[in-house]
Amino acid sequence: LIARVLSNSTRKMHTRRGSITDVVITDDAASHGRPRLSAVGPGSGHGTLKVTFFNGFRAKAELLPGRRVMFSGKVTQYGSSLSLTNPDFNLLDEDPDMPGMDPEKLAAMPVPVYPATSKLTSWSIQKVIATLLETLDLDDVPDPLPESVVRREKFLPVAQAYRLIHRPESHADWRQAQDRLRYQEALVLQAALARRRAQLAAEEATARRPVTGGLLAAFDQQLPFTLTAGQAAVGKTLAAELAQDSPMNRLLQGEVGSGKTIVALRAMLQVVDAGGQAALLAPTEVLAAQHFDSIRRTLGALSRDPMLSGDSLLAGLAGDAVQVSLLTGSLPTAARKRALLDAASGAAGIVIGTHALLSENVSFYDLGLIVVDEQHRFGVEQRDVLRSKASKPPHLLVMTATPIPRTVAMTVFGDLETSVLDELPAGRAPITTHVVGLAENPGWADRIWTRSREEIAAGHQVFVVCPRIGTDDDGDFSPGEAEPSAADLEGGSSARELASVTAVVEHLQQEPALAGVPLAPLHGRQDPAVKSAAMADFTANRTKLLVSTTVIEVGVDVHNATLMVILDADRFGISQLHQLRGRVGRGGLAGTCLLVTSLEPGHPSRRRLDAVAATTDGFALSQEDLKLRREGDILGASQSGGRSTLKLLRVLEHEDVIARARTDAQEIVGNDPSLAQHPLLAAAIDEYLNPEKEAFLERG
């Protein structure tokens, strides 16, 4: 809003300390009988508007009568009067670029918006930029885009693009400038990715070729089921890439329960057949233990007991059986030493572990394949540590059931080759998801436990998930956790009492509907033996109801569980909710997931719950997640949120731009891998990607 100040007065507040500054403004045309200010509100005939500032010391000093000012804020109406409260403002008659400018033209000019803070406004930044533009010779700014691309896309010259994006006179100016600079950003990034892919392809890895009559063949022969078409196709792709002497770098995306683990196990057996070792990195001890048990159970007679394998070196890397070892932080000292020795000597062909695998004292005889399960729980630095334990660049397979925003972004940008499992194996039942809104239906709180008793009476089991362990903590969220809480996402308060495992267990022990039901807690702070016992009892159907934190988020496989109750579900992200509900419906029995929330229906966090309830399509949910949370730092350690390296690019909005830039980058790098013929593009990559960010690309 551009207007001229008519009056300025300040008065003390009656009910509290401080002052109120009232400024009355008018549009320049009001004196000519055209009170256009009325157009911003329902009233008519009002050529003035009152602007109110609480403790507005700057407004009191600067908004003097006669001054022309640009205001930015929300106009409201009280009775027949329009008002504006605590708006930002910029003095136009003090701006050297604005004096005497026609108000009509000034009002039509776009205003650049910069990433401001409470103490540094966008207009302040704009003034600094204007000063810088006066001192710079933009015609000397190098253009990283090849001339052929500029001609084909009919882009503005780079100097003109920089001028018009900061000082546009029309909407067409900044749109043309933004189109040019957005494509420039996309091409620089895509060229960096293409160059890294070319460098990776040029690295020499150890080829792990299939072996006739080996462990993999024996495993396939004993499988009690037939692989889905998707599993077979992905397996064929992995087998071919593992057989190459350049490292595989692949993302395997599959719905919850789509059989990713079997695909990964077959790849690991191919590597073991070829004389190498495979490491599987899991995010939690519960999941690592589950993988250890399920893989040995699936292998059957092909799994060698480490206590019976003797001390012969390389015992796990050949022959008719493979040793599978587990390495976690809570192992007893003797077991840990044995696992470390087996990994280092080569006795263990497959090593499954948590972050303990990343310790300095962990080494491998010949690490050929790294499988990262639920990769969104790990940062790129952690994967890099594991890769450094191989003598040659190892093959890499990362798996996810629901790509988080950073993964989606990296996939769209083509940094990883991608395989998708979109077909559920036989025996998987559909999962029905409902949002249980207690704000509008408080009576449903009791119905949740009656419904739980009905499932248990039918011979089934129930998961209850809480965001907290006790009343003095924030649950099992690890420091590297990708999912922010709802309070983080909305900037809200966590003052309301959240469900905790300890409190819910106490409540359910007194709940009449669950009288006599065996129930138990499970969370990350329990002693490892207690956790293992709790999980074993639930798996064996001795415990009917398990009250847990997100420690059961991934990998937990209890076929008899049919109901998942997630309390304070608004505290979890889309990816977590999708993962959690995937714990039910795994044994051919239909699953139900209840997303319980106390938030009002219009609250922003309810949108996430509605999205999860509306579909079981993991990729569709990741797209919704990306809309809500942005890409995260595409080239950095940040996995979500606003700290994006991207300036003008948005993954969902500009996929077409990214696709065109990727095609151009592949052609450029394909013809000129070192970019010797494109020095300005190479320089832009070095400028855009400092060594740290470029290293992130290399580490995958």
XYZ file of C-alpha atoms in Angstrom, residues 2-638:
637
model
C 1.453 3.377 -1.039
C 0.027 6.365 0.830
C 0.850 9.775 2.302
C 0.840 10.472 6.062
C -1.848 12.899 7.268
C -1.255 12.792 11.030
C 0.781 11.058 13.718
C -0.123 10.855 17.422
C 1.045 8.749 20.368
C -0.830 7.823 23.560
C -0.136 5.628 26.561
C -1.895 2.292 26.930
C -4.402 2.134 29.795
C -4.156 -1.510 30.787
C -0.408 -2.126 30.505
C 2.910 -0.379 30.059
C 3.784 1.007 26.670
C 2.343 3.296 24.043
C 0.225 3.240 20.915
C 1.127 5.344 17.897
C -1.808 6.123 15.589
C -0.941 7.223 12.058
C -3.639 8.335 9.636
C -2.726 7.939 5.965
C -4.391 8.798 2.680
C -3.852 7.807 -0.893
C -2.434 10.589 -3.094
C -5.560 10.598 -5.237
C -7.900 11.313 -2.307
C -7.369 15.054 -2.586
C -8.568 14.827 -6.200
C -11.877 13.333 -5.145
C -10.896 9.695 -5.760
C -10.690 8.026 -2.317
C -9.121 4.759 -3.618
C -8.134 3.513 -0.180
C -11.712 2.357 0.258
C -11.036 -0.340 -2.342
C -9.041 -2.387 0.159
C -11.990 -2.820 2.509
C -15.734 -3.365 2.333
C -16.506 0.234 3.236
C -16.803 2.967 0.659
C -16.135 6.674 0.616
C -13.168 6.467 2.994
C -10.084 8.188 1.662
C -8.129 7.514 4.844
C -6.912 4.553 6.824
C -5.638 4.316 10.407
C -2.339 2.574 11.010
C -1.645 1.466 14.583
C 1.751 0.637 16.082
C 2.294 -0.823 19.560
C 5.444 0.716 21.042
C 6.144 2.015 17.564
C 9.132 4.212 18.330
C 10.383 4.190 14.745
C 6.901 4.960 13.417
C 6.569 7.858 15.863
C 9.876 9.341 14.708
C 9.701 8.686 10.955
C 6.056 8.711 9.851
C 5.733 12.488 9.834
C 2.834 14.281 8.089
C 3.422 14.732 4.372
C 5.736 11.768 3.944
C 5.017 9.183 1.263
C 5.341 5.629 2.525
C 4.948 2.060 1.304
C 3.237 -0.197 3.885
C 3.041 -3.992 3.994
C 0.551 -5.676 6.309
C -2.968 -7.042 6.671
C -5.869 -4.579 6.408
C -8.802 -5.205 8.746
C -12.127 -3.453 9.303
C -13.756 -2.440 12.566
C -17.244 -1.097 12.003
C -16.956 1.258 9.044
C -13.252 2.004 9.557
C -10.259 0.380 7.905
C -7.121 -0.225 9.948
C -3.623 -1.659 9.647
C -1.712 -2.924 12.715
C 2.085 -3.038 13.062
C 2.849 -3.148 9.342
C 6.327 -3.029 7.831
C 6.982 0.263 6.072
C 9.476 1.929 3.784
C 9.920 5.695 3.392
C 9.682 6.352 -0.342
C 10.526 10.057 -0.283
C 13.905 9.172 1.270
C 14.651 6.558 -1.377
C 16.981 8.064 -4.016
C 15.467 5.786 -6.657
C 11.903 6.872 -5.938
C 11.635 10.672 -5.560
C 8.866 12.221 -7.586
C 7.923 8.927 -9.248
C 4.367 8.669 -10.486
C 2.314 6.906 -7.760
C 0.468 4.820 -10.359
C 3.738 3.495 -11.776
C 5.218 3.019 -8.314
C 2.204 1.044 -7.121
C 2.462 -1.242 -10.163
C 6.156 -2.040 -9.667
C 6.928 -5.453 -8.153
C 8.740 -5.384 -4.819
C 11.546 -7.960 -4.415
C 11.178 -10.068 -1.281
C 14.386 -11.180 0.440
C 14.885 -13.683 3.303
C 14.422 -11.215 6.141
C 14.611 -11.447 9.918
C 12.730 -9.567 12.614
C 15.579 -7.044 12.835
C 16.598 -6.980 9.169
C 13.630 -6.339 6.918
C 13.330 -7.247 3.273
C 13.311 -3.554 2.366
C 16.567 -3.018 4.247
C 18.167 -5.837 2.297
C 16.762 -4.371 -0.907
C 18.539 -1.086 -0.231
C 21.836 -2.880 0.324
C 21.352 -4.835 -2.913
C 20.592 -1.595 -4.770
C 23.857 -0.124 -3.496
C 25.780 -3.205 -4.553
C 24.248 -3.148 -8.022
C 25.567 0.385 -8.483
C 29.122 -0.729 -7.716
C 29.130 -3.924 -9.770
C 29.831 -4.233 -13.478
C 27.244 -6.870 -14.258
C 28.450 -7.113 -17.838
C 31.572 -8.799 -16.465
C 29.574 -11.528 -14.680
C 30.486 -14.870 -16.323
C 27.681 -16.861 -17.928
C 27.900 -20.595 -17.116
C 25.204 -21.493 -19.651
C 26.451 -22.664 -23.068
C 25.524 -20.221 -25.805
C 23.520 -22.921 -27.600
C 21.278 -23.358 -24.543
C 20.749 -19.587 -24.178
C 19.671 -19.367 -27.833
C 17.427 -22.416 -27.667
C 15.630 -21.268 -24.518
C 15.574 -17.583 -25.588
C 17.053 -16.588 -22.224
C 17.944 -13.036 -21.200
C 21.658 -12.171 -21.084
C 22.962 -12.991 -17.617
C 23.695 -9.330 -16.749
C 20.172 -8.268 -17.636
C 18.731 -11.169 -15.641
C 20.569 -10.029 -12.499
C 19.385 -6.437 -12.973
C 15.749 -7.337 -13.551
C 15.391 -9.857 -10.754
C 16.503 -7.225 -8.225
C 15.003 -4.095 -9.821
C 12.035 -5.103 -11.992
C 9.609 -2.551 -13.362
C 7.007 -5.126 -14.367
C 6.030 -8.679 -13.551
C 7.366 -9.803 -16.933
C 10.818 -8.484 -15.941
C 11.296 -10.643 -12.867
C 9.600 -13.676 -14.390
C 11.991 -13.684 -17.355
C 14.949 -13.129 -15.057
C 13.821 -15.856 -12.686
C 13.300 -18.348 -15.528
C 16.852 -17.765 -16.694
C 18.481 -17.948 -13.265
C 16.392 -20.962 -12.234
C 17.545 -22.914 -15.285
C 21.098 -21.760 -14.636
C 20.887 -23.139 -11.095
C 19.409 -26.406 -12.363
C 22.109 -26.854 -15.007
C 24.974 -26.109 -12.601
C 23.597 -28.627 -10.104
C 22.839 -31.238 -12.752
C 26.282 -30.821 -14.288
C 27.837 -31.341 -10.861
C 25.779 -34.503 -10.367
C 26.585 -35.739 -13.878
C 30.283 -35.093 -13.350
C 30.176 -36.993 -10.066
C 28.342 -39.897 -11.696
C 30.984 -39.980 -14.429
C 33.762 -39.952 -11.828
C 32.045 -42.726 -9.867
C 31.661 -44.819 -13.010
C 35.349 -44.344 -13.692
C 36.305 -45.673 -10.234
C 37.423 -49.275 -10.045
C 35.310 -51.473 -7.808
C 35.610 -55.227 -7.403
C 33.153 -57.003 -9.692
C 31.017 -59.523 -7.792
C 29.843 -61.852 -10.546
C 27.241 -64.614 -10.029
C 28.589 -68.063 -9.270
C 27.026 -71.222 -10.679
C 25.931 -73.591 -7.944
C 26.703 -71.105 -5.160
C 24.824 -69.892 -2.103
C 22.441 -67.722 -4.115
C 21.397 -70.623 -6.313
C 20.867 -72.841 -3.267
C 18.885 -70.078 -1.554
C 16.599 -69.596 -4.553
C 16.020 -73.346 -4.743
C 14.865 -73.582 -1.112
C 12.598 -70.512 -1.129
C 9.078 -71.590 -0.088
C 7.475 -68.927 -2.297
C 7.864 -67.431 -5.732
C 9.423 -63.984 -6.106
C 7.085 -61.313 -7.413
C 7.737 -60.026 -10.907
C 9.061 -56.801 -9.376
C 11.430 -58.628 -7.035
C 12.767 -60.732 -9.900
C 13.260 -57.694 -12.166
C 15.048 -55.646 -9.475
C 17.146 -58.664 -8.549
C 18.251 -59.013 -12.157
C 19.240 -55.331 -12.236
C 21.228 -55.593 -9.006
C 22.961 -58.778 -10.172
C 24.081 -57.064 -13.373
C 25.378 -53.964 -11.560
C 27.201 -55.997 -8.901
C 28.982 -57.837 -11.718
C 30.438 -54.574 -13.048
C 33.845 -53.244 -12.052
C 32.347 -49.821 -11.274
C 30.451 -49.347 -7.993
C 26.682 -49.696 -7.900
C 24.891 -46.713 -6.341
C 21.201 -47.582 -6.204
C 18.071 -46.614 -4.264
C 15.506 -49.373 -3.753
C 12.114 -47.897 -2.991
C 9.405 -50.315 -1.984
C 6.126 -50.099 -0.158
C 6.030 -51.309 3.434
C 6.006 -55.104 3.190
C 6.940 -55.273 -0.505
C 9.825 -57.678 0.118
C 12.857 -55.383 -0.098
C 14.789 -57.488 2.426
C 14.642 -60.624 0.263
C 15.939 -58.621 -2.714
C 18.774 -57.221 -0.600
C 19.617 -60.645 0.843
C 19.928 -62.150 -2.645
C 22.340 -59.333 -3.574
C 24.362 -59.994 -0.414
C 24.579 -63.704 -1.229
C 25.878 -62.903 -4.711
C 28.662 -60.844 -3.133
C 29.465 -63.594 -0.626
C 29.548 -66.137 -3.476
C 32.143 -63.915 -5.170
C 34.359 -63.895 -2.080
C 33.281 -60.578 -0.560
C 31.444 -59.452 2.545
C 28.169 -57.558 2.897
C 27.208 -55.152 5.694
C 23.626 -54.254 6.531
C 23.222 -51.007 8.481
C 19.978 -50.735 10.490
C 18.779 -47.687 12.474
C 17.803 -49.395 15.754
C 18.924 -52.374 17.810
C 15.426 -53.840 17.638
C 15.482 -53.750 13.843
C 19.076 -55.021 13.646
C 18.153 -57.972 15.877
C 15.041 -58.634 13.788
C 17.097 -58.624 10.590
C 19.652 -60.940 12.209
C 16.992 -63.427 13.293
C 14.882 -63.263 10.139
C 17.846 -63.532 7.735
C 19.273 -66.549 9.572
C 15.799 -68.100 9.698
C 15.268 -67.425 5.987
C 18.675 -68.887 5.110
C 17.929 -72.002 7.154
C 20.618 -74.616 6.554
C 22.589 -72.078 4.506
C 23.355 -70.115 7.682
C 26.437 -71.291 9.579
C 26.405 -71.047 13.359
C 29.425 -68.893 14.326
C 30.042 -71.039 17.425
C 30.493 -74.128 15.247
C 32.404 -72.578 12.350
C 35.847 -72.871 13.881
C 38.542 -70.275 13.529
C 39.514 -70.790 9.912
C 39.898 -67.525 8.075
C 37.522 -66.868 5.186
C 35.172 -69.568 6.484
C 32.175 -67.352 5.832
C 33.131 -66.366 2.314
C 32.872 -69.678 0.505
C 31.361 -73.126 0.720
C 27.805 -74.255 1.326
C 26.873 -71.892 4.157
C 27.424 -68.290 5.248
C 28.034 -66.927 8.709
C 25.762 -64.017 9.687
C 27.045 -61.863 12.565
C 25.322 -59.191 14.652
C 27.145 -56.124 15.948
C 25.334 -53.633 18.200
C 26.405 -51.334 20.993
C 24.724 -53.368 23.729
C 26.348 -56.734 22.949
C 28.206 -58.362 25.869
C 31.963 -57.829 25.668
C 32.760 -61.396 24.624
C 30.118 -61.447 21.887
C 31.215 -58.056 20.628
C 34.864 -59.140 20.427
C 33.831 -62.269 18.528
C 31.746 -60.221 16.064
C 34.621 -57.769 15.509
C 37.057 -60.623 14.876
C 34.687 -62.387 12.484
C 34.187 -59.176 10.458
C 37.900 -58.394 10.330
C 39.013 -61.955 9.509
C 36.355 -62.605 6.904
C 34.703 -65.414 8.886
C 31.435 -63.430 8.760
C 30.103 -63.130 5.239
C 27.158 -60.938 6.293
C 27.484 -58.442 9.158
C 24.303 -56.817 10.457
C 24.550 -53.889 12.832
C 23.525 -50.452 14.017
C 25.675 -47.348 14.365
C 28.150 -49.646 16.118
C 29.328 -50.655 12.632
C 30.676 -47.126 12.232
C 33.095 -47.381 15.178
C 36.782 -46.926 14.478
C 37.646 -50.390 15.745
C 35.342 -52.105 13.222
C 37.119 -53.395 10.119
C 36.298 -55.808 7.301
C 38.377 -58.318 5.397
C 36.797 -57.464 2.012
C 33.686 -55.281 2.199
C 31.966 -55.554 -1.162
C 28.386 -54.380 -0.552
C 26.772 -51.949 1.868
C 23.008 -52.172 2.362
C 21.489 -49.251 4.274
C 17.998 -50.003 5.570
C 15.634 -47.095 6.109
C 18.287 -44.698 4.851
C 16.392 -41.614 6.040
C 17.538 -42.488 9.568
C 21.195 -41.966 8.610
C 23.143 -38.933 7.466
C 25.471 -39.077 4.486
C 28.472 -38.791 6.798
C 27.518 -42.056 8.514
C 27.259 -43.908 5.222
C 30.609 -42.423 4.236
C 32.262 -43.824 7.354
C 31.096 -47.308 6.428
C 32.221 -46.933 2.815
C 35.690 -45.949 4.007
C 36.095 -49.401 5.570
C 36.385 -51.002 2.131
C 39.724 -51.289 0.312
C 38.012 -50.433 -2.994
C 34.812 -48.429 -3.501
C 32.048 -50.827 -2.388
C 28.699 -51.303 -4.068
C 25.908 -49.405 -2.290
C 22.218 -50.231 -1.961
C 19.978 -47.938 0.090
C 16.406 -48.939 0.860
C 13.355 -46.987 1.907
C 9.640 -47.629 2.236
C 8.608 -43.978 2.098
C 11.125 -41.553 0.646
C 11.472 -38.504 2.830
C 11.716 -35.157 1.019
C 15.487 -35.215 0.632
C 15.313 -38.675 -0.934
C 12.573 -37.618 -3.307
C 14.628 -34.592 -4.276
C 17.783 -36.595 -4.833
C 15.793 -39.099 -6.898
C 14.263 -36.392 -9.057
C 17.724 -34.926 -9.540
C 18.995 -38.306 -10.657
C 21.825 -38.602 -8.144
C 20.854 -42.232 -7.455
C 19.769 -44.890 -9.884
C 16.322 -45.930 -8.699
C 14.421 -49.199 -8.528
C 10.829 -49.464 -7.330
C 8.931 -52.399 -5.831
C 5.263 -51.475 -6.186
C 3.757 -54.956 -5.890
C 2.935 -56.577 -2.553
C 3.789 -60.272 -2.161
C 0.986 -62.777 -1.674
C -0.359 -62.798 1.877
C -0.210 -59.050 2.455
C -3.596 -57.697 3.499
C -4.936 -54.167 3.000
C -4.668 -51.651 5.842
C -7.557 -49.319 6.656
C -6.596 -46.031 8.317
C -8.915 -43.722 10.275
C -8.334 -40.336 11.915
C -9.790 -40.430 15.445
C -10.451 -36.794 16.351
C -11.040 -36.554 20.091
C -11.682 -32.797 19.952
C -14.931 -33.296 18.055
C -15.675 -36.816 19.370
C -14.400 -37.112 22.990
C -16.417 -40.280 23.505
C -14.194 -42.130 21.063
C -11.383 -42.233 23.667
C -13.064 -45.177 25.429
C -14.078 -46.813 22.161
C -10.378 -47.153 21.188
C -9.778 -49.626 24.016
C -13.046 -51.479 23.444
C -11.984 -51.875 19.811
C -8.590 -53.150 20.978
C -10.272 -55.764 23.197
C -12.368 -56.924 20.233
C -9.220 -57.609 18.197
C -7.597 -59.451 21.103
C -10.770 -61.492 21.700
C -10.600 -62.532 18.042
C -7.140 -63.953 18.709
C -5.158 -61.017 17.331
C -2.664 -58.521 18.803
C -2.464 -54.741 19.123
C 0.301 -52.120 18.883
C -0.137 -48.848 20.809
C 2.423 -46.169 19.878
C 3.224 -43.111 22.018
C 5.425 -40.098 21.214
C 7.091 -40.226 24.641
C 8.659 -42.757 26.988
C 7.841 -40.851 30.185
C 6.636 -37.399 31.101
C 10.138 -35.880 31.083
C 11.395 -36.816 27.621
C 10.691 -36.618 23.903
C 10.550 -40.303 23.026
C 13.016 -42.301 20.989
C 13.732 -39.637 18.369
C 17.441 -39.885 17.622
C 19.664 -36.848 16.886
C 19.757 -37.805 13.212
C 16.023 -38.342 12.995
C 14.574 -36.995 9.787
C 11.077 -36.376 11.066
C 10.439 -33.132 12.979
C 7.654 -33.005 15.489
C 4.422 -31.219 14.780
C 5.528 -28.413 17.097
C 8.663 -28.037 14.993
C 6.671 -28.036 11.781
C 4.065 -25.521 12.873
C 6.086 -23.557 15.407
C 3.496 -24.609 17.945
C 3.742 -25.266 21.641
C 4.244 -28.665 23.177
C 2.529 -27.582 26.389
C -0.289 -30.139 26.119
C 0.342 -33.425 27.880
C 1.470 -36.027 25.375
C 0.886 -39.742 25.674
C 3.863 -41.575 27.171
C 4.582 -45.289 27.331
C 4.765 -45.361 31.131
C 1.535 -43.390 31.642
C -0.393 -45.330 29.010
C 0.693 -48.681 30.474
C -0.488 -47.553 33.918
C -3.805 -46.372 32.456
C -4.438 -49.521 30.442
C -3.730 -51.750 33.436
C -6.761 -50.075 35.054
C -8.867 -49.922 31.870
C -11.992 -52.122 32.339
C -12.174 -53.007 28.634
C -8.683 -54.539 28.823
C -9.027 -56.364 32.144
C -6.866 -59.480 32.162
C -5.081 -58.631 28.888
C -1.298 -59.290 29.019
C 0.412 -56.051 27.986
C 3.974 -54.754 28.084
C 6.030 -51.608 27.375
C 8.822 -51.307 24.808
C 11.141 -48.335 24.316
C 14.716 -47.435 23.541
C 15.847 -46.799 27.117
C 15.136 -50.292 28.363
C 17.928 -52.729 29.055
C 18.651 -54.683 25.824
C 17.678 -57.962 27.489
C 14.339 -56.471 28.590
C 13.707 -55.160 25.066
C 14.515 -58.504 23.508
C 12.265 -60.336 25.962
C 9.376 -57.896 25.379
C 9.674 -58.283 21.616
C 10.002 -62.073 21.864
C 6.908 -62.325 24.063
C 4.885 -60.217 21.639
C 6.121 -62.161 18.613
C 5.201 -65.432 20.369
C 1.703 -64.080 21.171
C 2.287 -64.282 24.926
C 1.829 -60.489 25.146
C -1.379 -59.329 23.478
C -0.889 -55.554 23.555
C 2.458 -53.789 23.171
C 2.786 -50.125 24.234
C 5.807 -48.731 22.397
C 7.602 -45.694 21.066
C 8.735 -45.479 17.445
C 11.325 -48.157 18.175
C 8.959 -50.496 16.284
C 8.745 -48.114 13.318
C 10.593 -50.284 10.808
C 11.253 -53.945 10.237
C 9.238 -55.386 13.135
C 7.339 -58.346 11.705
C 4.512 -59.779 13.840
C 2.022 -61.540 11.574
C -0.707 -61.760 14.191
C -0.868 -57.981 14.852
C -3.930 -56.437 13.219
C -4.556 -53.129 15.035
C -2.208 -50.131 15.323
C -3.261 -47.307 17.672
C -1.057 -44.201 17.341
C -1.704 -41.757 20.188
C -1.028 -38.051 19.564
C -0.459 -39.018 15.935
C -0.053 -35.347 14.999
C 3.366 -35.486 16.669
C 4.696 -37.752 13.930
C 5.638 -37.022 10.348
C 4.021 -38.558 7.285
C 6.880 -40.982 6.715
C 6.773 -42.269 10.292
C 3.005 -42.730 10.264
C 3.209 -44.706 7.027
C 6.008 -46.853 8.436
C 4.229 -47.467 11.733
C 0.994 -48.657 10.190
C 3.010 -51.041 8.036
C 3.547 -53.148 11.165
C 0.000 -54.570 10.878
C -1.674 -56.600 8.161
C 1.492 -58.603 7.543
C 0.141 -62.132 8.036
C -2.767 -62.201 5.616
C -5.093 -60.610 8.187
C -6.640 -57.229 7.391
C -5.027 -54.388 9.338
C -6.503 -51.274 10.924
C -4.633 -48.126 11.952
C -6.171 -45.473 14.220
C -4.535 -42.030 14.129
C -5.624 -40.487 17.430
C -5.386 -36.717 17.861
C -6.685 -34.066 20.245
C -6.183 -31.232 17.774
C -9.113 -29.326 16.333
C -10.179 -30.341 12.797
C -8.854 -27.117 11.240
C -5.353 -27.418 12.698
C -2.545 -27.628 10.088
C -1.210 -30.884 11.555
C -4.516 -32.573 10.804
C -3.656 -32.232 7.114
C -0.833 -34.735 7.534
C -3.140 -37.209 9.249
C -5.783 -36.826 6.558
C -3.128 -37.417 3.886
C -1.988 -40.662 5.525
C -5.573 -41.840 5.992
C -6.394 -41.116 2.353
C -3.804 -43.396 0.719
C -1.353 -46.237 1.286
C 0.719 -45.159 -1.730
C 4.136 -44.404 -0.251
C 5.333 -42.289 -3.148
C 2.155 -40.179 -3.120
C 2.722 -39.602 0.594
C 6.331 -38.594 -0.006
C 5.111 -36.025 -2.523
C 2.703 -34.624 0.079
C 5.529 -34.657 2.629
C 7.684 -32.673 0.231
C 4.934 -30.079 -0.249
C 4.680 -29.612 3.509
C 8.364 -29.691 4.412
C 10.365 -28.580 1.332
C 13.396 -30.353 -0.044
C 15.794 -29.919 2.829
C 19.423 -29.276 2.065
C 19.796 -31.205 -1.186
C 23.580 -31.127 -1.010
C 24.105 -31.135 2.719
C 23.552 -33.150 5.855
C 20.163 -31.602 6.600
